[in-house]
Coordinates of C-alpha atoms in Angstrom, one line a residue:
X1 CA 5.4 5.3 -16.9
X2 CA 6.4 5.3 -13.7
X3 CA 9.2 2.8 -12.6
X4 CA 8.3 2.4 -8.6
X5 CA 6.6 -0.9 -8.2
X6 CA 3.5 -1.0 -6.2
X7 CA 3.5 -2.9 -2.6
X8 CA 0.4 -5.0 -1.2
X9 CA 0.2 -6.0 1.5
X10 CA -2.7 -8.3 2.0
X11 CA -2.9 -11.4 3.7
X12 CA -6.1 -13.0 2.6
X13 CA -5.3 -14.8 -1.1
X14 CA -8.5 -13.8 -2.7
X15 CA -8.2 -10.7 -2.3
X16 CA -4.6 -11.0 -3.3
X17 CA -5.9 -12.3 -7.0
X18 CA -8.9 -9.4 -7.0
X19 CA -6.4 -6.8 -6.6
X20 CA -3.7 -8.4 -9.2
X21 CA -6.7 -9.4 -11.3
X22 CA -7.8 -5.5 -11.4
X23 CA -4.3 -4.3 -12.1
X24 CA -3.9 -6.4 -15.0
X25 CA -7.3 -5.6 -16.6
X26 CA -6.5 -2.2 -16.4
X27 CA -3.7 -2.3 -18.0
X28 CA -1.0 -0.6 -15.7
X29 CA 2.6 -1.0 -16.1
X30 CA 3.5 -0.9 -12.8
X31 CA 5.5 -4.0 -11.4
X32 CA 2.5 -5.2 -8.1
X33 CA 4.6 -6.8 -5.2
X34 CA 2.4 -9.0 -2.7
X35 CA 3.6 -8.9 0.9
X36 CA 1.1 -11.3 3.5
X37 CA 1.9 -9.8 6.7
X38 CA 3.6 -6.7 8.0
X39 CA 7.0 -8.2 9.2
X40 CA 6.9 -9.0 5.3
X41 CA 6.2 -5.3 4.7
X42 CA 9.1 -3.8 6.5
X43 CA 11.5 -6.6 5.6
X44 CA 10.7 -6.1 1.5
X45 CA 11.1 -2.4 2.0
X46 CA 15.0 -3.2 4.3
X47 CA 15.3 -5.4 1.4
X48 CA 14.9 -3.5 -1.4
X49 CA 16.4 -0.1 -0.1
X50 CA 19.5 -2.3 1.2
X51 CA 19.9 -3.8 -2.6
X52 CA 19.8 -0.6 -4.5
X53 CA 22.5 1.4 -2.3
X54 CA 20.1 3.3 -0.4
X55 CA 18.1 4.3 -3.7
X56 CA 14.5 6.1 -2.6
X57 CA 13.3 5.7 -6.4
X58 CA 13.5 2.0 -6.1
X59 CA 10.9 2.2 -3.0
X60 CA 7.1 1.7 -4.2
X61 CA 5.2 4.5 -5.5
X62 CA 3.1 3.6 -2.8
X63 CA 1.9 0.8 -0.4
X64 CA -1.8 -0.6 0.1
X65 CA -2.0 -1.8 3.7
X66 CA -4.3 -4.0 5.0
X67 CA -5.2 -3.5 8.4
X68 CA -5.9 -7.0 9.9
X69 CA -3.2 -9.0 8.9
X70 CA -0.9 -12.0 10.8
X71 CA 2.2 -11.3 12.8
X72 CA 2.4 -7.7 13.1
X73 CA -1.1 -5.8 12.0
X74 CA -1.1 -2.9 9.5
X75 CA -1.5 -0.1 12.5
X76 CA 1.7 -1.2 13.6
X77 CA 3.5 -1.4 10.1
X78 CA 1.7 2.0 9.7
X79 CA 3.4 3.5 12.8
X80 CA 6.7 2.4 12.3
X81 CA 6.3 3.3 8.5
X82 CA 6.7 7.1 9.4
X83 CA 8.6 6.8 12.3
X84 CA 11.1 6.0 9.3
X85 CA 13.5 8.5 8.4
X86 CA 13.3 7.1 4.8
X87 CA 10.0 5.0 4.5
X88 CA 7.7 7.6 6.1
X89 CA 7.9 9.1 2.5
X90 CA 6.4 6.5 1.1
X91 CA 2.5 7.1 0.9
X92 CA 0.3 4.3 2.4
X93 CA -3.1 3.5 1.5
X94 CA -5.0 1.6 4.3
X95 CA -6.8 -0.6 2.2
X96 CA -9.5 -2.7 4.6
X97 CA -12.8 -4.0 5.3
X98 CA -12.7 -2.0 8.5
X99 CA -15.6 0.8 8.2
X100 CA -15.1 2.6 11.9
X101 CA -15.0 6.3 12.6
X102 CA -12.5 5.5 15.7
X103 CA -10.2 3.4 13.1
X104 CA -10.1 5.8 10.3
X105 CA -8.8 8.6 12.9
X106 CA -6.8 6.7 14.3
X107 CA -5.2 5.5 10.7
X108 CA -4.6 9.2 9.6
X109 CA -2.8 10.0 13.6
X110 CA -0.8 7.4 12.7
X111 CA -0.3 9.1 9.2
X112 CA -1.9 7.1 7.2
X113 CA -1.9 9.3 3.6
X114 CA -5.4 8.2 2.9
X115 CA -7.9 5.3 4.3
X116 CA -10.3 3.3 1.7
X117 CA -13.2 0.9 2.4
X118 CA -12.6 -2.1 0.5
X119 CA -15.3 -2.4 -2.0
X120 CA -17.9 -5.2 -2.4
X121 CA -18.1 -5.6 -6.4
X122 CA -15.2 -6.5 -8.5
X123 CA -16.5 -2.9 -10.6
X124 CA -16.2 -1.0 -7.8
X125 CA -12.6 -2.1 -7.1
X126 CA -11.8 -1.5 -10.3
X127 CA -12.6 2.0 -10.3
X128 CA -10.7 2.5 -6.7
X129 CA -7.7 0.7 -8.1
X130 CA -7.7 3.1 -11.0
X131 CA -8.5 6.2 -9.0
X132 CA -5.4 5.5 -6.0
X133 CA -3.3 4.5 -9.4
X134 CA -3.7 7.7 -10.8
X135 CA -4.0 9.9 -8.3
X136 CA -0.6 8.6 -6.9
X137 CA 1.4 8.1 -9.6
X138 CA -0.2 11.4 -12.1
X139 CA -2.1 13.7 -9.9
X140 CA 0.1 14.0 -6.2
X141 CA 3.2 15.4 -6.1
X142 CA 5.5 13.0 -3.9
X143 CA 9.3 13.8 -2.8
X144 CA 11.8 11.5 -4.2
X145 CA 14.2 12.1 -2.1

């Protein structure tokens, strides 16, 4: 089992339930922490690497990103994500609707770790949930510190 929590960020609520809903069917241990926008995202992850002493482990195992969110937009939570000394570690899944050759480049020069179409079916998200799950936290092999 691996003890890094997941972090979503996702601002639209039903796809906030999908997601949790699909985590909890499949049965994953993993604590799933829901962020709305990405001033949320970069203040959980001050937050949490603040309140555990500078511990890397205690980051997630890695982050979904929305791209079209309120505030500050997941290209620009992206972009200061591995600017990071510390959070550009962390592997980042852009997780969105947005189906654009211009956007997916521009996700992975931004270095985004991978870029997923959100799926239409609740099926089909189950399987991608499973698939980043296990691919992230079985198959790749990640720094810890």
């Amino acid at each position: 089992m691996n003890n890094q929590p997941i972090l979503i960020a996702e601002d639209d609520a039903d796809d906030r339930y999908l997601l949790q809903t699909a985590f909890t069917e499949i049965g994953f241990p993993e604590k799933i922490d829901f962020v709305e926008n990405g001033i949320e995202v970069l203040n959980y992850l001050d937050t949490i690497y603040t309140r555990n002493n500078s511990a890397e482990k205690a980051l997630p195992g890695f982050i979904l990103l929305d791209l079209n969110m309120p505030k500050k937009d997941g290209r620009e939570v992206l972009k200061e994500l591995k600017q990071h000394p510390v959070f550009k570690k962390i592997p980042v899944i852009v997780f969105t609707t947005t189906k654009n050759e211009i956007e997916i480049k521009r996700c992975y020069e931004l270095g985004a770790n991978s870029y997923v179409v959100k799926p239409i079916s609740f099926d089909a998200l189950l399987k991608v949930v499973e698939n980043i799950r296990s691919f992230w936290f079985q198959t790749a092999s990640i720094p810890v510190s």
